[in-house]
Coordinates of C-alpha atoms and ligand atoms in Angstrom, one line a residue:
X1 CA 52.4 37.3 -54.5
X2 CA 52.6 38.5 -51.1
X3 CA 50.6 37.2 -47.7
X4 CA 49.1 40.5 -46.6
X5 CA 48.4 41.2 -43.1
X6 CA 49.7 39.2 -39.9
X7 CA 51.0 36.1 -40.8
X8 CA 48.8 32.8 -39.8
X9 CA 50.3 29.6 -38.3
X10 CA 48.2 27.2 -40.4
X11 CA 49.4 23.9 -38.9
X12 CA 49.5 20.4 -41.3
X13 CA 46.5 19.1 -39.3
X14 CA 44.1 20.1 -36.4
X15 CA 41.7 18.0 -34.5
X16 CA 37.6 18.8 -35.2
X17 CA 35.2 18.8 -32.7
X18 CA 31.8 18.4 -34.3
X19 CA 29.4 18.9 -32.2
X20 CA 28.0 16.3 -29.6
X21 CA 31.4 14.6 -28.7
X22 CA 31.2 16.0 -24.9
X23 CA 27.8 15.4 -24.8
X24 CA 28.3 11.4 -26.0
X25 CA 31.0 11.0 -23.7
X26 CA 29.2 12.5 -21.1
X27 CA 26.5 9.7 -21.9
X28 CA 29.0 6.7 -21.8
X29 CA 30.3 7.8 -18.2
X30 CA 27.1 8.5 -16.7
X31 CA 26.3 4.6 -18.0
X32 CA 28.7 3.3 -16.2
X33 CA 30.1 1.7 -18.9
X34 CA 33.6 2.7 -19.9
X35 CA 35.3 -0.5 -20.9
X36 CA 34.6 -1.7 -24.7
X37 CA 31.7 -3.0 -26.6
X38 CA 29.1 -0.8 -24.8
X39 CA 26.6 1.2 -26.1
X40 CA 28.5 3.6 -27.9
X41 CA 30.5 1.3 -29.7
X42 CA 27.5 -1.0 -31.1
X43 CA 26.2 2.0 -32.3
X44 CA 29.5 2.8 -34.3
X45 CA 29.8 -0.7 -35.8
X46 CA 25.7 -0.4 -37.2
X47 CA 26.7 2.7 -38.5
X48 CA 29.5 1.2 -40.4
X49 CA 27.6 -1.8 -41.4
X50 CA 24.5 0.3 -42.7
X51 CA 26.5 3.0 -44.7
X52 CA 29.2 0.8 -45.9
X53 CA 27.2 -2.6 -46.2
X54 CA 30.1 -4.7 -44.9
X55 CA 28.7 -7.8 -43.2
X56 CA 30.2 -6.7 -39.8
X57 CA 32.3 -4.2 -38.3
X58 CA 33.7 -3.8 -35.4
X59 CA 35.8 -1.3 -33.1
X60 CA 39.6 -1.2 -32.5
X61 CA 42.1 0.4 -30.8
X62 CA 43.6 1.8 -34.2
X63 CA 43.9 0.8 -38.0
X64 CA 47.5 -0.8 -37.0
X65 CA 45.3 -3.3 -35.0
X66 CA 43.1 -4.0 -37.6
X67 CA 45.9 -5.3 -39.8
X68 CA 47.3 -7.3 -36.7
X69 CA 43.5 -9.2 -36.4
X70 CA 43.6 -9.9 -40.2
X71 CA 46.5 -11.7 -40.4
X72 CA 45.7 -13.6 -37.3
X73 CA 42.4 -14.2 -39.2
X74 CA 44.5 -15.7 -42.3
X75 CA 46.8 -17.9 -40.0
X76 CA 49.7 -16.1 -41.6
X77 CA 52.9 -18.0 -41.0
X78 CA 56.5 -18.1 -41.6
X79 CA 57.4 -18.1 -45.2
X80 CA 53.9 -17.0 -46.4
X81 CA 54.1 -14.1 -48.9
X82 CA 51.9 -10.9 -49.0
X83 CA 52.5 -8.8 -51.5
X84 CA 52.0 -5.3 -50.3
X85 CA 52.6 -1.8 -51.9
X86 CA 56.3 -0.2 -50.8
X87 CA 54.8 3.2 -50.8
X88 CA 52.5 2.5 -47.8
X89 CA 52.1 3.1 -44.4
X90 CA 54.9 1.0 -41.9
X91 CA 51.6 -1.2 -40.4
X92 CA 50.0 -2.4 -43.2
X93 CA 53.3 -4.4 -43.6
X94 CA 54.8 -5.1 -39.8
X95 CA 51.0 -6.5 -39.0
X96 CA 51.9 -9.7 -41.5
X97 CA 55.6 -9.8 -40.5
X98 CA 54.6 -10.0 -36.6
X99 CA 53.3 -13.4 -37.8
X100 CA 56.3 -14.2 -40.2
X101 CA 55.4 -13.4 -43.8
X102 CA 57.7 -12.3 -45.7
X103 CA 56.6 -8.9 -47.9
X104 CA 56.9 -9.2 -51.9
X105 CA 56.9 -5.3 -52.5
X106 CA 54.9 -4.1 -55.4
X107 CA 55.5 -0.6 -57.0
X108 CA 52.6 1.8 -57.3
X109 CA 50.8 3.5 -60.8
X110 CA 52.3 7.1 -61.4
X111 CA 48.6 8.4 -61.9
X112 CA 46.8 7.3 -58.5
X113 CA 49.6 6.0 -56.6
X114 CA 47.8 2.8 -55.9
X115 CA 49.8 -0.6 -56.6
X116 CA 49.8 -1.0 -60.2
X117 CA 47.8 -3.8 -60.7
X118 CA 49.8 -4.5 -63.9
X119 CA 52.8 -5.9 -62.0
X120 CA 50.8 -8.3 -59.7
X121 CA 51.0 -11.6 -61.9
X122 CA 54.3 -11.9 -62.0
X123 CA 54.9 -11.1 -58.5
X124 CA 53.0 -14.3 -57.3
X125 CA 54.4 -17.4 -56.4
X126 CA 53.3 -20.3 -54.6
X127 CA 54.0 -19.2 -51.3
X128 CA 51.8 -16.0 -51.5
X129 CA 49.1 -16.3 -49.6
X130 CA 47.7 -12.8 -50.0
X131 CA 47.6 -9.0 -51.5
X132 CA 47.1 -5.3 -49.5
X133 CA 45.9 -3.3 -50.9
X134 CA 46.2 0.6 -50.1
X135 CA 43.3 3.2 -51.6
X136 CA 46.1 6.1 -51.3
X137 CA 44.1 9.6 -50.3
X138 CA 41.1 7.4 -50.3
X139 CA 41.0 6.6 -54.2
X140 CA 40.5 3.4 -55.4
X141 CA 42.8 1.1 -56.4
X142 CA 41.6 -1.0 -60.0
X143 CA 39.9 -3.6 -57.7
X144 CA 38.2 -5.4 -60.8
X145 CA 41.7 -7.1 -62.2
X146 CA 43.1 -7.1 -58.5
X147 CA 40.1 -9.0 -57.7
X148 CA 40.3 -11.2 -60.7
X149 CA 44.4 -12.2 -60.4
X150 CA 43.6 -13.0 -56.8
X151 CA 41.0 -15.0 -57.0
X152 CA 42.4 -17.1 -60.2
X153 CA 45.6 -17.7 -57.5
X154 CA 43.1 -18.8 -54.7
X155 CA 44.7 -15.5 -52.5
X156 CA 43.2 -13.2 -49.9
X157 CA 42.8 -9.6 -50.8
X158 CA 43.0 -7.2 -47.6
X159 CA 42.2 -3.6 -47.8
X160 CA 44.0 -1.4 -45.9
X161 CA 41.4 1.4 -46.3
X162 CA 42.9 3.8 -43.4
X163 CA 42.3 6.9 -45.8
X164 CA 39.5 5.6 -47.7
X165 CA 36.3 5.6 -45.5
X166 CA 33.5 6.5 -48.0
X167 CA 35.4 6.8 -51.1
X168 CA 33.9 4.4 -53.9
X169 CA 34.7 2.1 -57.0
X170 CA 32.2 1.8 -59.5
X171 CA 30.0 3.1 -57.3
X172 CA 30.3 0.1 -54.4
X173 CA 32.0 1.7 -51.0
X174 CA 35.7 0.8 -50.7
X175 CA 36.4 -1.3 -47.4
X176 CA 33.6 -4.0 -48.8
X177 CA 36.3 -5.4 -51.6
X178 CA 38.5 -7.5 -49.5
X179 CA 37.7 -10.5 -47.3
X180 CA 38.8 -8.1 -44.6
X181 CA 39.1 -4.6 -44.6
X182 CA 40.5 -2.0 -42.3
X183 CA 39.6 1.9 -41.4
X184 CA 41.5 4.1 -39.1
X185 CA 40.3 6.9 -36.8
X186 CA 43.6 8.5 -36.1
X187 CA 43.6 12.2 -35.2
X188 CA 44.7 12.8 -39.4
X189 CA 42.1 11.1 -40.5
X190 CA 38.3 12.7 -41.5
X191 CA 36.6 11.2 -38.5
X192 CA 38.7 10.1 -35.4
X193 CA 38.4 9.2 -31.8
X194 CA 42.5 10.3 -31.4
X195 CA 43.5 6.7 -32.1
X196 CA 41.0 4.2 -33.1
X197 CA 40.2 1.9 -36.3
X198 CA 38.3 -0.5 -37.5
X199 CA 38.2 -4.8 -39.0
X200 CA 35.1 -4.7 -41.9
X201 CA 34.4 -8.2 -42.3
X202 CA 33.2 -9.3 -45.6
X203 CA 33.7 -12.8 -46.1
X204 CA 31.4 -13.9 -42.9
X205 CA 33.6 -16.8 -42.1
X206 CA 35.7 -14.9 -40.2
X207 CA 33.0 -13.4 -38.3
X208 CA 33.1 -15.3 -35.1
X209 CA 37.1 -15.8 -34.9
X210 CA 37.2 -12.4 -35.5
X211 CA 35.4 -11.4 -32.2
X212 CA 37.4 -13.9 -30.1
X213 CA 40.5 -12.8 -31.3
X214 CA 39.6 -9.4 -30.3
X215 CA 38.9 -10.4 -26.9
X216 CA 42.1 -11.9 -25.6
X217 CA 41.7 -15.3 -27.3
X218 CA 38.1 -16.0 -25.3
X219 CA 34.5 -16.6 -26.2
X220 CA 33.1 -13.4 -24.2
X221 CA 31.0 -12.1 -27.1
X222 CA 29.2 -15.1 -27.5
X223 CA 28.9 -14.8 -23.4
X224 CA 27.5 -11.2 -23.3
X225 CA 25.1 -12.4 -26.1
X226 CA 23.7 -15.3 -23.4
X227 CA 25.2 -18.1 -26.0
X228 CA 27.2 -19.7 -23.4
X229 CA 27.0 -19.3 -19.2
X230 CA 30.7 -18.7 -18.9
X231 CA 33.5 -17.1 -21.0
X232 CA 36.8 -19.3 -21.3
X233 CA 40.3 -19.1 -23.6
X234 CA 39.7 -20.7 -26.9
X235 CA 41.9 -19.4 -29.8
X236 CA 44.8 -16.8 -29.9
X237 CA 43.8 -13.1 -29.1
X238 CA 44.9 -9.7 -27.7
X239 CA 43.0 -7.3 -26.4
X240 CA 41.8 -4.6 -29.9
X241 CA 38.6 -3.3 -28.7
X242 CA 38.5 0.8 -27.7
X243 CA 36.7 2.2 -24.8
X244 CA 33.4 3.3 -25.0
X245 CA 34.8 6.7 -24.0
X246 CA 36.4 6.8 -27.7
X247 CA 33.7 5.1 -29.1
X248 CA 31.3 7.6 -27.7
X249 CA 33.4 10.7 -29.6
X250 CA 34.1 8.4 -32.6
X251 CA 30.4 8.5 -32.8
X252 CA 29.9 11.8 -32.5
X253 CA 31.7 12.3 -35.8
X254 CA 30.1 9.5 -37.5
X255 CA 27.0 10.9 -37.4
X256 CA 28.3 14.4 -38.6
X257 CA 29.3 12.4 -42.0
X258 CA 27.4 14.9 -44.5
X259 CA 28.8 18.2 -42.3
X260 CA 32.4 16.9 -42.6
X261 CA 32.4 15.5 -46.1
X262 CA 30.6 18.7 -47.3
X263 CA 34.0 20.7 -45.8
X264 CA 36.5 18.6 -47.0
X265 CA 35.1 18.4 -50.3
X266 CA 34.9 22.2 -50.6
X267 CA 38.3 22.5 -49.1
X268 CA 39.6 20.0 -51.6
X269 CA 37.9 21.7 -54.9
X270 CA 38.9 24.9 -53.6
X271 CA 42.8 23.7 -53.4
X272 CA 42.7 21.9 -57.0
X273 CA 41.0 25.0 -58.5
X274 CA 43.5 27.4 -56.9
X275 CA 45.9 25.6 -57.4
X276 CA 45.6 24.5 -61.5
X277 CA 46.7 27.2 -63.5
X278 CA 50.1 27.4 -61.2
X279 CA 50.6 23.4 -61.0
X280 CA 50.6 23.2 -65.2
X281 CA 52.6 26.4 -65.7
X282 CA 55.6 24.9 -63.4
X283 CA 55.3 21.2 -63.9
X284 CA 53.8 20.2 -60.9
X285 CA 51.0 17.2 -61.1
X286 CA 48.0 17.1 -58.8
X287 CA 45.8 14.3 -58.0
X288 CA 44.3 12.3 -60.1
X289 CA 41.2 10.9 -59.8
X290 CA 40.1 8.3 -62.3
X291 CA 36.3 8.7 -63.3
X292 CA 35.0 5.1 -61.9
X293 CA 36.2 6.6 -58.4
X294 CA 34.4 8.6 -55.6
X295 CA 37.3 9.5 -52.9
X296 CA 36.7 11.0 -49.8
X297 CA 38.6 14.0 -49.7
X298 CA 41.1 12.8 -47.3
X299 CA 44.3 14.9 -49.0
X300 CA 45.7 17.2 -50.9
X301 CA 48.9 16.7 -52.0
X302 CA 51.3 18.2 -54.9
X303 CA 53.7 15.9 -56.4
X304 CA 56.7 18.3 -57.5
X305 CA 59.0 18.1 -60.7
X306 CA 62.4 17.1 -58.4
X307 CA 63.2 16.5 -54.5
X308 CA 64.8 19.8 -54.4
X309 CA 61.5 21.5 -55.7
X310 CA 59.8 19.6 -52.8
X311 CA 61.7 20.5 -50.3
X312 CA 62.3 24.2 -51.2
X313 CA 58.1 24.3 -50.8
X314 CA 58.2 22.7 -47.6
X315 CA 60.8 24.9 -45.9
X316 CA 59.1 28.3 -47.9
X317 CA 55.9 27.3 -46.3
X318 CA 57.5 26.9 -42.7
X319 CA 59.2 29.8 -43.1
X320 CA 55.8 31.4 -43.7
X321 CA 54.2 29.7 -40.5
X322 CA 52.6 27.0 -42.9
X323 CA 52.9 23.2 -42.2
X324 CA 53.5 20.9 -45.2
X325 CA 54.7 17.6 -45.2
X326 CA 56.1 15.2 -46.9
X327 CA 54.5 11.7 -46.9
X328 CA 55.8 7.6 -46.6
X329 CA 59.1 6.6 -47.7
X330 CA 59.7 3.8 -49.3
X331 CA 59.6 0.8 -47.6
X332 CA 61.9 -1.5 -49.7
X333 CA 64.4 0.8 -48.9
X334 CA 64.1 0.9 -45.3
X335 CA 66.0 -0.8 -43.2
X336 CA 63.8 -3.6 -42.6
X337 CA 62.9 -3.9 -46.0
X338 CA 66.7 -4.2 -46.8
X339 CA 66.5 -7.2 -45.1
X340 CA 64.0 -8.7 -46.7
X341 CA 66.1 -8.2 -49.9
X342 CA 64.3 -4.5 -50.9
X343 CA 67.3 -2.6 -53.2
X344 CA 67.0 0.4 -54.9
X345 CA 65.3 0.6 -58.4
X346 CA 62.8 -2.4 -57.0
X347 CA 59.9 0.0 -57.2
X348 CA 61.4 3.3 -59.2
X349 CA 57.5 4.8 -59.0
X350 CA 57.7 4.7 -55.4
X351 CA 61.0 5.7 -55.4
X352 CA 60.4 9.4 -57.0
X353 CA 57.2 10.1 -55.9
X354 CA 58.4 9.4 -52.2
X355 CA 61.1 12.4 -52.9
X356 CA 58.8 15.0 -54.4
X357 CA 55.1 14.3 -53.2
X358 CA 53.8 17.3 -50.7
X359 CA 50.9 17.5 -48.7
X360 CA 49.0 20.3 -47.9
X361 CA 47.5 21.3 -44.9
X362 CA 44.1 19.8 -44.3
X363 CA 41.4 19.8 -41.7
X364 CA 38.0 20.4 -40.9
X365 CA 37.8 23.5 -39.9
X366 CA 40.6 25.0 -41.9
X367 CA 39.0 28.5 -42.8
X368 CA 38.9 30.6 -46.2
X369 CA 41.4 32.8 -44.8
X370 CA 43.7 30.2 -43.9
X371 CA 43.6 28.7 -47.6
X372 CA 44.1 31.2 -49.2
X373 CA 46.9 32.1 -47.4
X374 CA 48.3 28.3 -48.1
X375 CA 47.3 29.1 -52.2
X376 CA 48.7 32.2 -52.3
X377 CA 51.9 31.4 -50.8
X378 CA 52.8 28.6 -53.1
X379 CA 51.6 30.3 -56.9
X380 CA 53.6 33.3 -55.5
X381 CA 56.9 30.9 -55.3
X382 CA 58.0 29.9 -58.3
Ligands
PLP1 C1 47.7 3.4 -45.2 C2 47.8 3.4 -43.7 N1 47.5 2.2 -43.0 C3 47.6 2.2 -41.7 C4 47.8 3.3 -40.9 C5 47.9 3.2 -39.4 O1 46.8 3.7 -38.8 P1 46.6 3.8 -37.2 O2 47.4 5.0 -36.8 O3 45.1 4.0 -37.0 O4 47.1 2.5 -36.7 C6 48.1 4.5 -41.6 C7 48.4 5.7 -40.8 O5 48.2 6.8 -41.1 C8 48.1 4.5 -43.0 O6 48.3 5.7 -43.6

């Protein structure tokens, strides 16, 4: 089918303003207060705390972080294990190798593309100390078992919930499984600051550690709080905590939650509907979305019959002014997970659905117009 009409450059993703983020920012300088932890950013971590129900959240300079605070939070050292999903995202791996674990890759379910929760048993040994777990476009991974296993092996289970913010599992918010749980607020993701994320902390032991490590290694929480007349250095830290400037646009789009979710929902449906007829006629799969999950319409992606397929989409779309793109390669295969012993076949899941998964353009404000334009390029293709 043709594109009528002047053709649109439909980019893969495009930053959303929704409303008050000038305003809030505005409100942050004028308060003098541009460093972190100020007013904007205690007003973030309540939000999180009241909508999610996770014992405490709080601000940091991205979801990469996050993952670097939890395993300072575990003590993870050399020869600890975590066993982490290859098809994942380069930090929710490197934040656990910074402190010398070394990864046990786990290959992911064909239907959700979450770690197949199957292969976890055997994958344990007595040097694991802990499992990530990924909710891939924000759907769940089978956190009852996952739950279960770990806690029969006495091991911690981290979410890396970068895409998940407000998707569900059995009706409980994702990000309040783990002991720890992270969010980011990239520009890609539904509510951003530019770069930000966030630690949930469930398991309230890790509460007070949590804040010091966040502030270079010292007691200045508990200072600012009036629980002690002078700060000093008291554990290992770095500085994670945002400005309030980006706490103050984070915000903004925090409390625009129903607006944005109502969008990306309708964006989503309207892809999976337009979409269907084509995807079964040519042997293409589209997400799947078990029953017991709410996700969070994060992303739409196509998983195509061969690599070829994939990448013929990818350059038809450009060559129509329409950005897909590809997503995470396998990690076992990289060259750092070479040398931790990865080798092809390890994770043959991954493996293919690295080499034919395509995502869709996706944002905010992408418009009916736009869409359609995406849809009716790609049923016109094949
Ligand atoms: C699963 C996952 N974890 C972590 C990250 C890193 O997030 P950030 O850019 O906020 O550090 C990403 C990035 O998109 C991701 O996809």
């Amino acid at each position: 089918m043709e594109v009528v009409g002047r053709p649109l450059h439909i980019p893969f993703n495009r930053p959303f303003f929704s409303g008050n983020e000038f305003e809030f920012i505005q409100e942050a300088i004028k308060s003098w207060q541009l460093s972190g932890d100020g007013a904007f950013t205690k007003k973030c971590h309540a939000f999180l705390e009241r909508e999610l129900g996770a014992k405490k959240a709080l601000l940091t300079t991205s979801c990469t972080h996050a993952l670097e605070m939890a395993a300072l939070l575990l003590d993870i050292k050399p020869g600890d294990e975590v066993i982490v999903p290859s098809f994942t995202f380069v930090s929710t791996v490197n934040a656990f190798v910074l402190r010398g674990a070394r990864p046990v890759f786990i290959d992911i379910r064909p239907d959700t593309l979450n770690l197949d929760e199957t292969q976890l048993k055997r994958l344990i040994t007595p040097h694991t100390r802990a499992v990530l777990v990924v909710h891939y476009a924000g759907v769940a991974c089978e956190m009852d078992p996952i739950l279960q296993i770990a806690s029969e092996h006495g091991l911690a289970v981290i979410e890396d919930n970068a895409h998940g913010l407000f998707g569900k599992y059995k009706d409980r918010n994702l990000g309040t499984f783990g002991c720890l749980a992270t969010q980011s607020f990239h520009e890609t993701k539904n509510f951003t600051c530019g770069e930000g994320g966030a630690l949930l902390i469930n398991d309230p032991q890790y509460i007070e550690r949590a804040e010091i490590i966040r502030e270079k290694g010292t007691d200045r929480s508990r200072f600012f709080r009036g629980q002690v007349d002078k700060y000093t250095w008291v554990d290992v830290g770095s500085s994670y905590l945002p400005s309030d400037i980006l706490a103050a646009f984070l915000y903004a789009q925090l409390e625009s939650r129903d607006c944005i979710q109502s969008r990306r929902r309708r964006i989503w449906e309207r892809y999976d509907s337009g979409l269907k007829q084509w995807a079964e006629e040519s042997g293409v799969k589209r997400p799947s979305v078990p029953a017991h999950c709410e996700h969070p319409y994060h992303m739409y992606y196509l998983l195509m019959p061969s690599l070829e397929k994939r990448q013929a989409l990818i350059s038809y779309l450009n060559s129509r002014d329409i950005n897909s793109v590809f997503h995470y390669q396998p990690l076992h295969l990289s060259t750092m997970g070479q040398r931790f012993g990865g080798k092809a076949g390890d994770c043959p899941v991954t493996e293919t659905v690295s080499d034919r998964l395509v995502r869709l353009p996706f944002y905010n404000d992408l418009t009916e117009e736009e869409q359609s334009a995406v849809i009716m390029a790609i049923t016109g293709i094949i």
